[in-house]
C-alpha positions as a Markdown table, in Angstrom:
| # | Residue | x | y | z |
|---|---|---|---|---|
| 1 | Unk | 104.5 | 117.9 | 113.6 |
| 2 | Unk | 100.8 | 117.4 | 113.2 |
| 3 | Unk | 98.5 | 117.0 | 116.3 |
| 4 | Unk | 95.4 | 114.9 | 116.2 |
| 5 | Unk | 92.3 | 115.7 | 118.2 |
| 6 | Unk | 89.2 | 113.6 | 118.6 |
| 7 | Unk | 86.3 | 115.1 | 116.7 |
| 8 | Unk | 82.7 | 113.9 | 117.2 |
| 9 | Unk | 81.9 | 110.3 | 117.5 |
| 10 | Unk | 84.1 | 108.2 | 115.3 |
| 11 | Unk | 82.3 | 105.2 | 114.0 |
| 12 | Unk | 84.6 | 102.4 | 112.8 |
| 13 | Unk | 83.6 | 100.8 | 109.5 |
| 14 | Unk | 85.5 | 98.3 | 107.5 |
| 15 | Unk | 85.5 | 97.4 | 103.9 |
| 16 | Unk | 85.7 | 93.9 | 102.5 |
| 17 | Unk | 88.9 | 94.9 | 100.8 |
| 18 | Unk | 89.4 | 95.0 | 97.1 |
| 19 | Unk | 92.4 | 92.9 | 97.9 |
| 20 | Unk | 91.7 | 89.3 | 98.9 |
| 21 | Unk | 90.7 | 88.5 | 102.4 |
| 22 | Unk | 93.7 | 86.2 | 102.7 |
| 23 | Unk | 95.9 | 89.3 | 102.3 |
| 24 | Unk | 94.0 | 91.9 | 104.2 |
| 25 | Unk | 92.5 | 89.8 | 107.0 |
| 26 | Unk | 88.9 | 89.6 | 108.1 |
| 27 | Unk | 86.8 | 92.7 | 107.9 |
| 28 | Unk | 83.0 | 93.2 | 108.1 |
| 29 | Unk | 81.7 | 95.5 | 105.4 |
| 30 | Unk | 79.3 | 98.2 | 104.8 |
| 31 | Unk | 80.9 | 99.4 | 101.6 |
| 32 | Unk | 82.0 | 96.7 | 99.1 |
| 33 | Unk | 85.1 | 96.7 | 96.9 |
| 34 | Unk | 84.7 | 94.4 | 93.9 |
| 35 | Unk | 87.2 | 92.0 | 92.4 |
| 36 | Unk | 86.5 | 89.9 | 89.4 |
| 37 | Unk | 88.9 | 87.5 | 87.6 |
| 38 | Unk | 91.9 | 89.2 | 89.4 |
| 39 | Unk | 90.9 | 92.7 | 88.3 |
| 40 | Unk | 90.2 | 95.1 | 91.1 |
| 41 | Unk | 87.3 | 97.5 | 90.7 |
| 42 | Unk | 88.2 | 100.5 | 92.9 |
| 43 | Unk | 85.7 | 102.1 | 95.3 |
| 44 | Unk | 84.0 | 105.2 | 93.8 |
| 45 | Unk | 84.5 | 108.1 | 96.2 |
| 46 | Unk | 83.5 | 111.7 | 96.1 |
| 47 | Unk | 86.1 | 114.3 | 97.4 |
| 48 | Unk | 84.7 | 117.8 | 96.9 |
| 49 | Unk | 87.0 | 120.8 | 97.4 |
| 50 | Unk | 87.2 | 121.6 | 101.1 |
| 51 | Unk | 85.7 | 124.8 | 102.4 |
| 52 | Unk | 87.7 | 127.5 | 104.0 |
| 53 | Unk | 89.0 | 131.1 | 103.6 |
| 54 | Unk | 91.8 | 130.2 | 101.1 |
| 55 | Unk | 90.2 | 128.4 | 98.1 |
| 56 | Unk | 93.7 | 127.6 | 96.6 |
| 57 | Unk | 94.9 | 126.0 | 99.8 |
| 58 | Unk | 91.7 | 124.0 | 100.4 |
| 59 | Unk | 91.6 | 122.7 | 96.8 |
| 60 | Unk | 95.3 | 121.7 | 97.1 |
| 61 | Unk | 94.7 | 119.7 | 100.3 |
| 62 | Unk | 91.7 | 118.0 | 98.8 |
| 63 | Unk | 93.8 | 117.1 | 95.8 |
| 64 | Unk | 96.4 | 115.5 | 98.0 |
| 65 | Unk | 93.8 | 113.3 | 99.6 |
| 66 | Unk | 92.3 | 112.4 | 96.2 |
| 67 | Unk | 95.7 | 111.6 | 94.6 |
| 68 | Unk | 96.8 | 109.5 | 97.5 |
| 69 | Unk | 93.7 | 107.3 | 97.4 |
| 70 | Unk | 93.8 | 107.0 | 93.6 |
| 71 | Unk | 97.4 | 105.9 | 93.6 |
| 72 | Unk | 96.6 | 103.1 | 96.0 |
| 73 | Unk | 94.5 | 101.5 | 93.3 |
| 74 | Unk | 91.6 | 100.8 | 95.8 |
| 75 | Unk | 89.7 | 104.1 | 95.2 |
| 76 | Unk | 88.3 | 105.9 | 92.2 |
| 77 | Unk | 87.8 | 109.6 | 93.0 |
| 78 | Unk | 84.9 | 111.0 | 91.0 |
| 79 | Unk | 85.1 | 114.0 | 88.6 |
| 80 | Unk | 84.1 | 117.0 | 90.7 |
| 81 | Unk | 82.3 | 118.5 | 87.6 |
| 82 | Unk | 79.7 | 115.8 | 88.0 |
| 83 | Unk | 78.7 | 116.7 | 91.6 |
| 84 | Unk | 75.2 | 117.9 | 92.1 |
| 85 | Unk | 75.7 | 119.4 | 95.6 |
| 86 | Unk | 78.2 | 121.9 | 97.0 |
| 87 | Unk | 79.3 | 121.4 | 100.6 |
| 88 | Unk | 80.1 | 124.7 | 102.3 |
| 89 | Unk | 80.0 | 123.5 | 105.9 |
| 90 | Unk | 81.7 | 120.4 | 107.3 |
| 91 | Unk | 78.8 | 120.2 | 109.8 |
| 92 | Unk | 76.2 | 120.2 | 107.0 |
| 93 | Unk | 74.3 | 116.9 | 106.6 |
| 94 | Unk | 74.9 | 115.9 | 102.9 |
| 95 | Unk | 72.0 | 115.1 | 100.6 |
| 96 | Unk | 72.9 | 111.5 | 100.2 |
| 97 | Unk | 70.6 | 110.9 | 97.1 |
| 98 | Unk | 72.7 | 113.5 | 95.2 |
| 99 | Unk | 75.9 | 111.6 | 95.9 |
| 100 | Unk | 74.4 | 108.2 | 95.1 |
| 101 | Unk | 73.1 | 109.6 | 91.8 |
| 102 | Unk | 76.7 | 110.5 | 90.7 |
| 103 | Unk | 77.9 | 107.0 | 91.7 |
| 104 | Unk | 79.7 | 107.7 | 95.0 |
| 105 | Unk | 79.8 | 104.9 | 97.6 |
| 106 | Unk | 81.6 | 107.2 | 100.0 |
| 107 | Unk | 81.9 | 110.9 | 100.5 |
| 108 | Unk | 84.7 | 112.9 | 102.2 |
| 109 | Unk | 84.0 | 116.5 | 103.3 |
| 110 | Unk | 86.2 | 119.0 | 105.1 |
| 111 | Unk | 87.3 | 122.5 | 105.8 |
| 112 | Unk | 90.6 | 124.2 | 106.5 |
| 113 | Unk | 91.0 | 127.4 | 108.6 |
| 114 | Unk | 93.9 | 129.4 | 110.0 |
| 115 | Unk | 93.9 | 129.9 | 113.8 |
| 116 | Unk | 95.0 | 133.0 | 115.6 |
| 117 | Unk | 98.4 | 131.5 | 116.4 |
| 118 | Unk | 99.0 | 131.0 | 112.6 |
| 119 | Unk | 98.5 | 127.3 | 112.5 |
| 120 | Unk | 96.2 | 125.5 | 110.1 |
| 121 | Unk | 93.3 | 123.4 | 111.4 |
| 122 | Unk | 91.3 | 121.0 | 109.3 |
| 123 | Unk | 88.2 | 119.0 | 110.1 |
| 124 | Unk | 86.8 | 116.3 | 108.0 |
| 125 | Unk | 84.1 | 113.7 | 107.9 |
| 126 | Unk | 83.7 | 110.4 | 106.0 |
| 127 | Unk | 80.2 | 109.4 | 105.0 |
| 128 | Unk | 78.7 | 106.2 | 103.7 |
| 129 | Unk | 76.3 | 107.5 | 101.1 |
| 130 | Unk | 74.1 | 104.3 | 101.1 |
| 131 | Unk | 73.4 | 104.1 | 104.9 |
| 132 | Unk | 73.9 | 107.8 | 105.6 |
| 133 | Unk | 76.2 | 107.0 | 108.4 |
| 134 | Unk | 79.2 | 109.0 | 109.4 |
| 135 | Unk | 82.2 | 106.6 | 109.4 |
| 136 | Unk | 84.8 | 108.9 | 110.8 |
| 137 | Unk | 85.6 | 112.5 | 111.8 |
| 138 | Unk | 88.7 | 114.2 | 113.1 |
| 139 | Unk | 90.5 | 117.5 | 113.5 |
| 140 | Unk | 94.1 | 118.0 | 112.5 |
| 141 | Unk | 96.3 | 121.0 | 113.4 |
| 142 | Unk | 99.8 | 121.8 | 111.9 |
| 143 | Unk | 102.1 | 124.6 | 110.8 |
| 144 | Unk | 101.3 | 126.1 | 107.4 |
| 145 | Unk | 104.4 | 124.8 | 105.7 |
| 146 | Unk | 103.2 | 121.2 | 106.6 |
| 147 | Unk | 99.9 | 121.7 | 104.8 |
| 148 | Unk | 100.4 | 118.6 | 102.6 |
| 149 | Unk | 100.5 | 116.5 | 105.7 |
| 150 | Unk | 96.9 | 117.3 | 106.4 |
| 151 | Unk | 96.0 | 115.7 | 103.1 |
| 152 | Unk | 98.1 | 112.6 | 103.9 |
| 153 | Unk | 96.6 | 112.3 | 107.4 |
| 154 | Unk | 93.0 | 112.5 | 106.0 |
| 155 | Unk | 93.9 | 110.0 | 103.2 |
| 156 | Unk | 95.2 | 107.6 | 105.9 |
| 157 | Unk | 92.0 | 107.8 | 107.8 |
| 158 | Unk | 89.9 | 107.2 | 104.7 |
| 159 | Unk | 92.0 | 104.2 | 103.7 |
| 160 | Unk | 91.8 | 102.7 | 107.2 |
| 161 | Unk | 88.0 | 103.2 | 107.7 |
| 162 | Unk | 87.2 | 101.8 | 104.2 |
| 163 | Unk | 89.7 | 99.0 | 104.0 |
| 164 | Unk | 90.3 | 97.9 | 107.6 |
| 165 | Unk | 94.0 | 98.4 | 107.0 |
| 166 | Unk | 96.3 | 101.1 | 108.3 |
| 167 | Unk | 97.1 | 103.8 | 105.9 |
| 168 | Unk | 100.7 | 104.6 | 104.7 |
| 169 | Unk | 100.4 | 108.0 | 103.1 |
| 170 | Unk | 101.8 | 110.2 | 106.0 |
| 171 | Unk | 105.3 | 108.8 | 105.4 |
| 172 | Unk | 108.6 | 109.7 | 103.7 |
| 173 | Unk | 111.1 | 107.8 | 101.6 |
| 174 | Unk | 114.8 | 108.2 | 101.6 |
| 175 | Unk | 116.6 | 107.3 | 98.4 |
| 176 | Unk | 119.7 | 107.9 | 96.3 |
| 177 | Unk | 119.3 | 110.7 | 93.8 |
| 178 | Unk | 121.3 | 110.1 | 90.6 |
| 179 | Unk | 122.4 | 112.8 | 88.1 |
| 180 | Unk | 124.9 | 113.0 | 85.3 |
| 181 | Unk | 126.1 | 110.6 | 82.6 |
| 182 | Unk | 125.5 | 106.9 | 83.2 |
| 183 | Unk | 129.2 | 106.1 | 83.5 |
| 184 | Unk | 129.9 | 108.9 | 85.9 |
| 185 | Unk | 126.7 | 109.3 | 88.0 |
| 186 | Unk | 126.7 | 111.7 | 91.0 |
| 187 | Unk | 124.8 | 110.0 | 93.8 |
| 188 | Unk | 123.3 | 112.1 | 96.6 |
| 189 | Unk | 121.2 | 111.1 | 99.5 |
| 190 | Unk | 117.7 | 112.5 | 99.2 |
| 191 | Unk | 114.3 | 112.4 | 101.0 |
| 192 | Unk | 110.8 | 112.9 | 99.7 |
| 193 | Unk | 107.2 | 112.4 | 100.7 |
| 194 | Unk | 105.9 | 108.9 | 99.7 |
| 195 | Unk | 104.1 | 110.5 | 96.7 |
| 196 | Unk | 107.3 | 112.1 | 95.3 |
| 197 | Unk | 106.7 | 115.6 | 96.6 |
| 198 | Unk | 109.0 | 117.7 | 98.8 |
| 199 | Unk | 112.3 | 116.3 | 97.5 |
| 200 | Unk | 115.2 | 117.5 | 99.6 |
| 201 | Unk | 118.9 | 116.6 | 99.1 |
| 202 | Unk | 120.7 | 115.5 | 102.2 |
| 203 | Unk | 124.3 | 115.1 | 100.9 |
| 204 | Unk | 126.3 | 117.2 | 98.4 |
| 205 | Unk | 127.5 | 114.5 | 96.1 |
| 206 | Unk | 131.2 | 114.7 | 97.0 |
| 207 | Unk | 131.1 | 111.2 | 98.4 |
| 208 | Unk | 129.5 | 108.0 | 97.2 |
| 209 | Unk | 126.4 | 107.1 | 99.2 |
| 210 | Unk | 124.6 | 103.7 | 99.2 |
| 211 | Unk | 121.7 | 101.9 | 100.7 |
| 212 | Unk | 120.1 | 104.4 | 103.2 |
| 213 | Unk | 117.9 | 102.9 | 105.8 |
| 214 | Unk | 115.4 | 104.5 | 108.2 |
| 215 | Unk | 115.4 | 103.9 | 111.9 |
| 216 | Unk | 112.1 | 102.4 | 113.0 |
| 217 | Unk | 112.0 | 104.5 | 116.2 |
| 218 | Unk | 113.5 | 107.9 | 115.4 |
| 219 | Unk | 113.8 | 110.2 | 112.4 |
| 220 | Unk | 117.3 | 109.0 | 111.7 |
| 221 | Unk | 118.9 | 107.4 | 108.7 |
| 222 | Unk | 121.9 | 105.0 | 108.5 |
| 223 | Unk | 123.8 | 104.7 | 105.3 |
| 224 | Unk | 127.1 | 103.7 | 103.8 |
| 225 | Unk | 129.4 | 106.5 | 102.7 |
| 226 | Unk | 132.5 | 105.8 | 100.6 |
| 227 | Unk | 135.3 | 108.5 | 100.9 |
| 228 | Unk | 138.6 | 107.6 | 99.2 |
| 229 | Unk | 137.4 | 104.0 | 98.9 |
| 230 | Unk | 137.0 | 103.8 | 102.7 |
| 231 | Unk | 133.4 | 102.7 | 103.7 |
| 232 | Unk | 131.9 | 104.3 | 106.7 |
| 233 | Unk | 128.6 | 103.7 | 108.5 |
| 234 | Unk | 127.0 | 107.1 | 109.0 |
| 235 | Unk | 124.0 | 108.0 | 111.2 |
| 236 | Unk | 122.1 | 111.1 | 110.1 |
| 237 | Unk | 119.6 | 112.9 | 112.4 |
| 238 | Unk | 117.0 | 114.4 | 110.0 |
| 239 | Unk | 115.8 | 117.1 | 112.6 |
| 240 | Unk | 119.3 | 118.5 | 113.4 |
| 241 | Unk | 121.1 | 117.4 | 110.2 |
| 242 | Unk | 123.9 | 116.2 | 112.4 |
| 243 | Unk | 126.0 | 113.2 | 111.3 |
| 244 | Unk | 128.0 | 110.8 | 113.3 |
| 245 | Unk | 130.2 | 108.0 | 112.0 |
| 246 | Unk | 129.2 | 104.8 | 113.7 |
| 247 | Unk | 132.3 | 103.0 | 112.4 |
| 248 | Unk | 134.9 | 102.6 | 109.7 |
| 249 | Unk | 134.5 | 99.1 | 108.4 |
| 250 | Unk | 136.9 | 98.2 | 105.7 |
| 251 | Unk | 135.5 | 95.7 | 103.2 |
| 252 | Unk | 131.8 | 96.1 | 104.3 |
| 253 | Unk | 129.7 | 94.7 | 101.5 |
| 254 | Unk | 126.2 | 95.9 | 102.4 |
| 255 | Unk | 124.7 | 98.8 | 104.3 |
| 256 | Unk | 123.4 | 98.4 | 107.8 |
| 257 | Unk | 119.8 | 97.8 | 108.9 |
| 258 | Unk | 118.3 | 98.8 | 112.3 |
| 259 | Unk | 116.8 | 96.4 | 114.8 |
| 260 | Unk | 113.1 | 97.1 | 115.5 |
| 261 | Unk | 114.0 | 98.9 | 118.7 |
| 262 | Unk | 116.6 | 101.1 | 116.9 |
| 263 | Unk | 119.3 | 100.1 | 119.4 |
| 264 | Unk | 121.3 | 97.7 | 117.1 |
| 265 | Unk | 122.4 | 97.6 | 113.6 |
| 266 | Unk | 123.1 | 94.4 | 111.6 |
| 267 | Unk | 125.5 | 94.4 | 108.7 |
| 268 | Unk | 127.8 | 92.4 | 106.5 |
| 269 | Unk | 131.6 | 92.7 | 106.8 |
| 270 | Unk | 134.1 | 91.1 | 104.5 |
| 271 | Unk | 137.4 | 89.5 | 105.4 |
| 272 | Unk | 139.4 | 87.8 | 102.7 |
| 273 | Unk | 137.1 | 86.1 | 100.3 |
| 274 | Unk | 134.3 | 85.6 | 102.9 |
| 275 | Unk | 131.7 | 87.9 | 104.3 |
| 276 | Unk | 129.9 | 87.4 | 107.6 |
| 277 | Unk | 127.2 | 89.2 | 109.5 |
| 278 | Unk | 127.9 | 91.4 | 112.5 |
| 279 | Unk | 125.7 | 93.3 | 115.0 |
| 280 | Unk | 126.6 | 96.8 | 116.1 |
| 281 | Unk | 125.3 | 98.4 | 119.3 |
| 282 | Unk | 124.5 | 101.9 | 118.4 |
| 283 | Unk | 125.3 | 103.4 | 121.8 |
| 284 | Unk | 128.4 | 101.4 | 122.9 |
| 285 | Unk | 129.7 | 100.8 | 119.4 |
| 286 | Unk | 130.5 | 97.2 | 120.4 |
| 287 | Unk | 130.2 | 94.6 | 117.6 |
| 288 | Unk | 129.3 | 91.0 | 117.8 |
| 289 | Unk | 129.9 | 88.4 | 115.0 |
| 290 | Unk | 126.7 | 86.5 | 114.1 |
| 291 | Unk | 127.8 | 84.1 | 111.3 |
| 292 | Unk | 131.0 | 82.4 | 110.5 |
| 293 | Unk | 130.7 | 80.4 | 107.3 |
| 294 | Unk | 132.6 | 80.0 | 104.1 |
| 295 | Unk | 131.1 | 82.2 | 101.4 |
| 296 | Unk | 129.3 | 85.5 | 101.4 |
| 297 | Unk | 126.6 | 86.3 | 104.0 |
| 298 | Unk | 125.0 | 89.6 | 103.3 |
| 299 | Unk | 121.8 | 91.7 | 103.1 |
| 300 | Unk | 120.6 | 91.0 | 106.6 |
| 301 | Unk | 117.2 | 92.3 | 107.9 |
| 302 | Unk | 115.5 | 91.8 | 111.2 |
| 303 | Unk | 112.0 | 90.4 | 111.7 |
| 304 | Unk | 109.6 | 93.0 | 113.2 |
| 305 | Unk | 109.8 | 91.3 | 116.6 |
| 306 | Unk | 113.6 | 91.4 | 116.5 |
| 307 | Unk | 113.9 | 87.7 | 117.2 |
| 308 | Unk | 115.1 | 86.5 | 113.8 |
| 309 | Unk | 117.1 | 87.8 | 110.8 |
| 310 | Unk | 116.7 | 87.0 | 107.2 |
| 311 | Unk | 119.8 | 87.2 | 104.9 |
| 312 | Unk | 121.2 | 86.1 | 101.6 |
| 313 | Unk | 124.2 | 83.7 | 101.3 |
| 314 | Unk | 126.0 | 81.6 | 98.7 |
| 315 | Unk | 127.2 | 79.1 | 101.4 |
| 316 | Unk | 125.6 | 76.2 | 99.5 |
| 317 | Unk | 126.9 | 77.2 | 96.1 |
| 318 | Unk | 124.2 | 79.6 | 94.9 |
| 319 | Unk | 122.6 | 82.8 | 96.1 |
| 320 | Unk | 119.7 | 81.8 | 98.4 |
| 321 | Unk | 117.8 | 83.2 | 101.4 |
| 322 | Unk | 118.2 | 82.0 | 105.0 |
| 323 | Unk | 116.6 | 82.8 | 108.3 |
| 324 | Unk | 118.3 | 82.5 | 111.7 |
| 325 | Unk | 117.8 | 83.6 | 115.3 |
| 326 | Unk | 119.0 | 87.1 | 116.1 |
| 327 | Unk | 122.0 | 85.6 | 117.9 |
| 328 | Unk | 123.2 | 83.7 | 114.8 |
| 329 | Unk | 121.9 | 80.3 | 115.8 |
| 330 | Unk | 119.4 | 78.1 | 114.0 |
| 331 | Unk | 120.2 | 78.9 | 110.4 |
| 332 | Unk | 117.6 | 77.6 | 108.0 |
| 333 | Unk | 117.4 | 77.9 | 104.2 |
| 334 | Unk | 114.0 | 79.1 | 103.0 |
| 335 | Unk | 114.4 | 79.7 | 99.2 |
| 336 | Unk | 114.5 | 76.7 | 96.9 |
| 337 | Unk | 113.2 | 78.0 | 93.6 |
| 338 | Unk | 115.1 | 78.5 | 90.3 |
| 339 | Unk | 117.3 | 81.5 | 90.1 |
| 340 | Unk | 119.4 | 83.6 | 92.5 |
| 341 | Unk | 117.7 | 85.3 | 95.5 |
| 342 | Unk | 118.9 | 88.6 | 97.1 |
| 343 | Unk | 118.0 | 91.7 | 99.1 |
| 344 | Unk | 115.4 | 90.1 | 101.5 |
| 345 | Unk | 113.3 | 92.5 | 103.5 |
| 346 | Unk | 110.9 | 91.4 | 106.3 |
| 347 | Unk | 107.4 | 92.9 | 106.2 |
| 348 | Unk | 106.5 | 95.1 | 109.1 |
| 349 | Unk | 103.6 | 92.7 | 109.7 |
| 350 | Unk | 105.9 | 89.7 | 109.8 |
| 351 | Unk | 103.8 | 87.7 | 107.4 |
| 352 | Unk | 106.0 | 88.1 | 104.2 |
| 353 | Unk | 109.6 | 88.5 | 103.2 |
| 354 | Unk | 110.2 | 90.5 | 100.0 |
| 355 | Unk | 113.1 | 89.7 | 97.8 |
| 356 | Unk | 114.9 | 90.3 | 94.4 |
| 357 | Unk | 115.3 | 87.2 | 92.2 |
| 358 | Unk | 117.5 | 86.9 | 89.1 |
| 359 | Unk | 116.2 | 84.3 | 86.6 |
| 360 | Unk | 116.7 | 83.9 | 82.9 |
| 361 | Unk | 118.2 | 87.4 | 82.5 |
| 362 | Unk | 115.3 | 89.1 | 84.3 |
| 363 | Unk | 115.1 | 90.7 | 87.7 |
| 364 | Unk | 112.0 | 89.8 | 89.6 |
| 365 | Unk | 110.5 | 91.3 | 92.8 |
| 366 | Unk | 108.6 | 88.7 | 94.8 |
| 367 | Unk | 107.3 | 87.7 | 98.3 |
| 368 | Unk | 107.3 | 84.5 | 100.3 |
| 369 | Unk | 106.3 | 83.5 | 103.8 |
| 370 | Unk | 109.0 | 83.4 | 106.4 |
| 371 | Unk | 109.2 | 79.6 | 106.1 |
| 372 | Unk | 109.7 | 79.9 | 102.4 |
| 373 | Unk | 106.3 | 78.8 | 101.3 |
| 374 | Unk | 103.9 | 80.7 | 99.1 |
| 375 | Unk | 106.4 | 82.3 | 96.8 |
| 376 | Unk | 104.8 | 84.8 | 94.4 |
| 377 | Unk | 106.4 | 87.1 | 91.8 |
| 378 | Unk | 104.9 | 90.6 | 91.9 |
| 379 | Unk | 106.8 | 92.2 | 89.0 |
| 380 | Unk | 109.6 | 91.6 | 86.6 |
| 381 | Unk | 111.9 | 93.9 | 84.5 |
| 382 | Unk | 115.3 | 94.5 | 83.0 |
| 383 | Unk | 116.8 | 95.3 | 86.3 |
| 384 | Unk | 114.5 | 95.4 | 89.4 |
| 385 | Unk | 116.1 | 95.6 | 92.8 |
| 386 | Unk | 115.8 | 96.9 | 96.4 |
| 387 | Unk | 112.3 | 96.3 | 97.7 |
| 388 | Unk | 111.2 | 98.3 | 100.7 |
| 389 | Unk | 107.9 | 98.0 | 102.6 |
| 390 | Unk | 105.3 | 100.6 | 103.5 |
| 391 | Unk | 104.6 | 100.6 | 107.2 |
| 392 | Unk | 101.3 | 98.8 | 106.7 |
| 393 | Unk | 103.0 | 95.9 | 105.0 |
| 394 | Unk | 100.7 | 96.0 | 102.0 |
| 395 | Unk | 102.7 | 98.1 | 99.5 |
| 396 | Unk | 106.3 | 97.9 | 98.2 |
| 397 | Unk | 108.6 | 100.3 | 96.5 |
| 398 | Unk | 111.6 | 99.2 | 94.5 |
| 399 | Unk | 113.8 | 100.6 | 91.7 |
| 400 | Unk | 114.1 | 99.6 | 88.1 |
| 401 | Unk | 116.9 | 100.5 | 85.8 |
| 402 | Unk | 116.2 | 101.0 | 82.1 |
| 403 | Unk | 118.6 | 99.5 | 79.5 |
| 404 | Unk | 120.8 | 101.4 | 77.1 |
| 405 | Unk | 123.6 | 103.9 | 77.2 |
| 406 | Unk | 121.5 | 106.6 | 78.6 |
| 407 | Unk | 119.3 | 104.5 | 80.8 |
| 408 | Unk | 118.8 | 105.1 | 84.5 |
| 409 | Unk | 116.9 | 104.0 | 87.6 |
| 410 | Unk | 113.4 | 105.0 | 88.6 |
| 411 | Unk | 111.4 | 104.2 | 91.7 |
| 412 | Unk | 108.1 | 102.2 | 91.4 |
| 413 | Unk | 105.5 | 101.0 | 93.8 |
| 414 | Unk | 103.3 | 97.9 | 93.7 |
| 415 | Unk | 100.9 | 96.3 | 96.1 |
| 416 | Unk | 101.4 | 92.9 | 97.7 |
| 417 | Unk | 99.1 | 91.2 | 95.2 |
| 418 | Unk | 101.2 | 92.4 | 92.2 |
| 419 | Unk | 98.4 | 94.8 | 91.2 |
| 420 | Unk | 98.7 | 98.5 | 90.6 |
| 421 | Unk | 102.3 | 99.1 | 89.7 |
| 422 | Unk | 103.1 | 102.8 | 89.5 |
| 423 | Unk | 106.1 | 104.9 | 88.9 |
| 424 | Unk | 107.0 | 107.4 | 91.7 |
| 425 | Unk | 107.9 | 110.7 | 90.0 |
| 426 | Unk | 111.3 | 112.1 | 91.0 |
| 427 | Unk | 113.2 | 115.1 | 89.5 |
| 428 | Unk | 116.1 | 112.9 | 88.4 |
| 429 | Unk | 117.1 | 109.3 | 88.3 |
| 430 | Unk | 116.6 | 107.6 | 91.7 |
| 431 | Unk | 117.5 | 104.2 | 93.3 |
| 432 | Unk | 117.5 | 102.3 | 96.5 |
| 433 | Unk | 114.3 | 103.6 | 98.3 |
| 434 | Unk | 113.7 | 103.0 | 102.0 |
| 435 | Unk | 110.3 | 103.7 | 103.4 |
| 436 | Unk | 109.9 | 105.5 | 106.8 |
| 437 | Unk | 107.6 | 104.5 | 109.6 |
| 438 | Unk | 104.4 | 106.6 | 109.9 |
| 439 | Unk | 105.3 | 110.2 | 110.9 |
| 440 | Unk | 104.4 | 111.4 | 114.4 |
């Protein structure tokens, strides 16, 4: 686990975001992102190789920072071969004309050293090359095997100082790893850094695993496991690798999701031809039925304040989205467009609900406000499904299956404007991603 220490005077600066103000909120700017006719012009930023005793390590950490920022679509790291100045000391005042000459609006410098107790310590500073002001500076310390986290933590700080939004790089994603022929895929639970690095398998593939979900308060994952066609809700502690079965729920149609405080789980359970929503207390194992309607109620997800739940239902004849109070009262339909709506997920900010929509043979990923207004489609494809939010509520991941006998699923990311769609590299086919909160 990384520790964060104050370093120098941290000056807060915000960027008028390259995303629209309506999406990112108000921010006063020193640096300016540019957007013309819906096309974002990323911020040019200089990221020299960090100084330190291990050139390979310092270059690798600087590359993690650079790659994180570039993938966000809001930054354009400059070619290091163009730099006119070498930074050997994080305390060295940069020659700002040299950086302005190569087109840098911002500059990030840092160093990485090993301490006597074997830990890695990194210091960094962010500079505005126009005003010559230091925008931020901090020190991070962690174990050597967590060296990539240093890069993610620095990238988070750069993102926050220059956009006014929280970063999302120091996070992980749990997903379903898929191998083997299409008609007989082996599905294993797996986890990776948000950029696709450090993939680790969590299950052996001797049972079917579906729809893993992160706890918002602990490093735990809840998922559905099918053994001999018997569905079980399993809670996995990532630190200890211990598993406990929360319950055996025959006929459960969708994996559980945690409440914002991590104390409850909401899920769908089938009886006969109908499916209703139930709430499970994680400690007492007591369940409470929330809905009781003809049809299929499924895919529930809490609002970030825990007061409401969004879910999908065909209770009115077609697959639509509904919002209700957390006790099951006050059900209101919020989707009224063409097509069938599914897999709703409430943004961590509470401002949007992401969803999958099937229309005219295509699968769309979109967002709408919690009252159903402002529906926007972010991306479409042969088979898109399973949106999940970054903890800052400004980026989504989802999975897309390619057609054909040998096709398979891959994970993609896209920001909330529908701009900057990227594939997230995984060693094999992958589906059903779920984003973690920021690591601590």
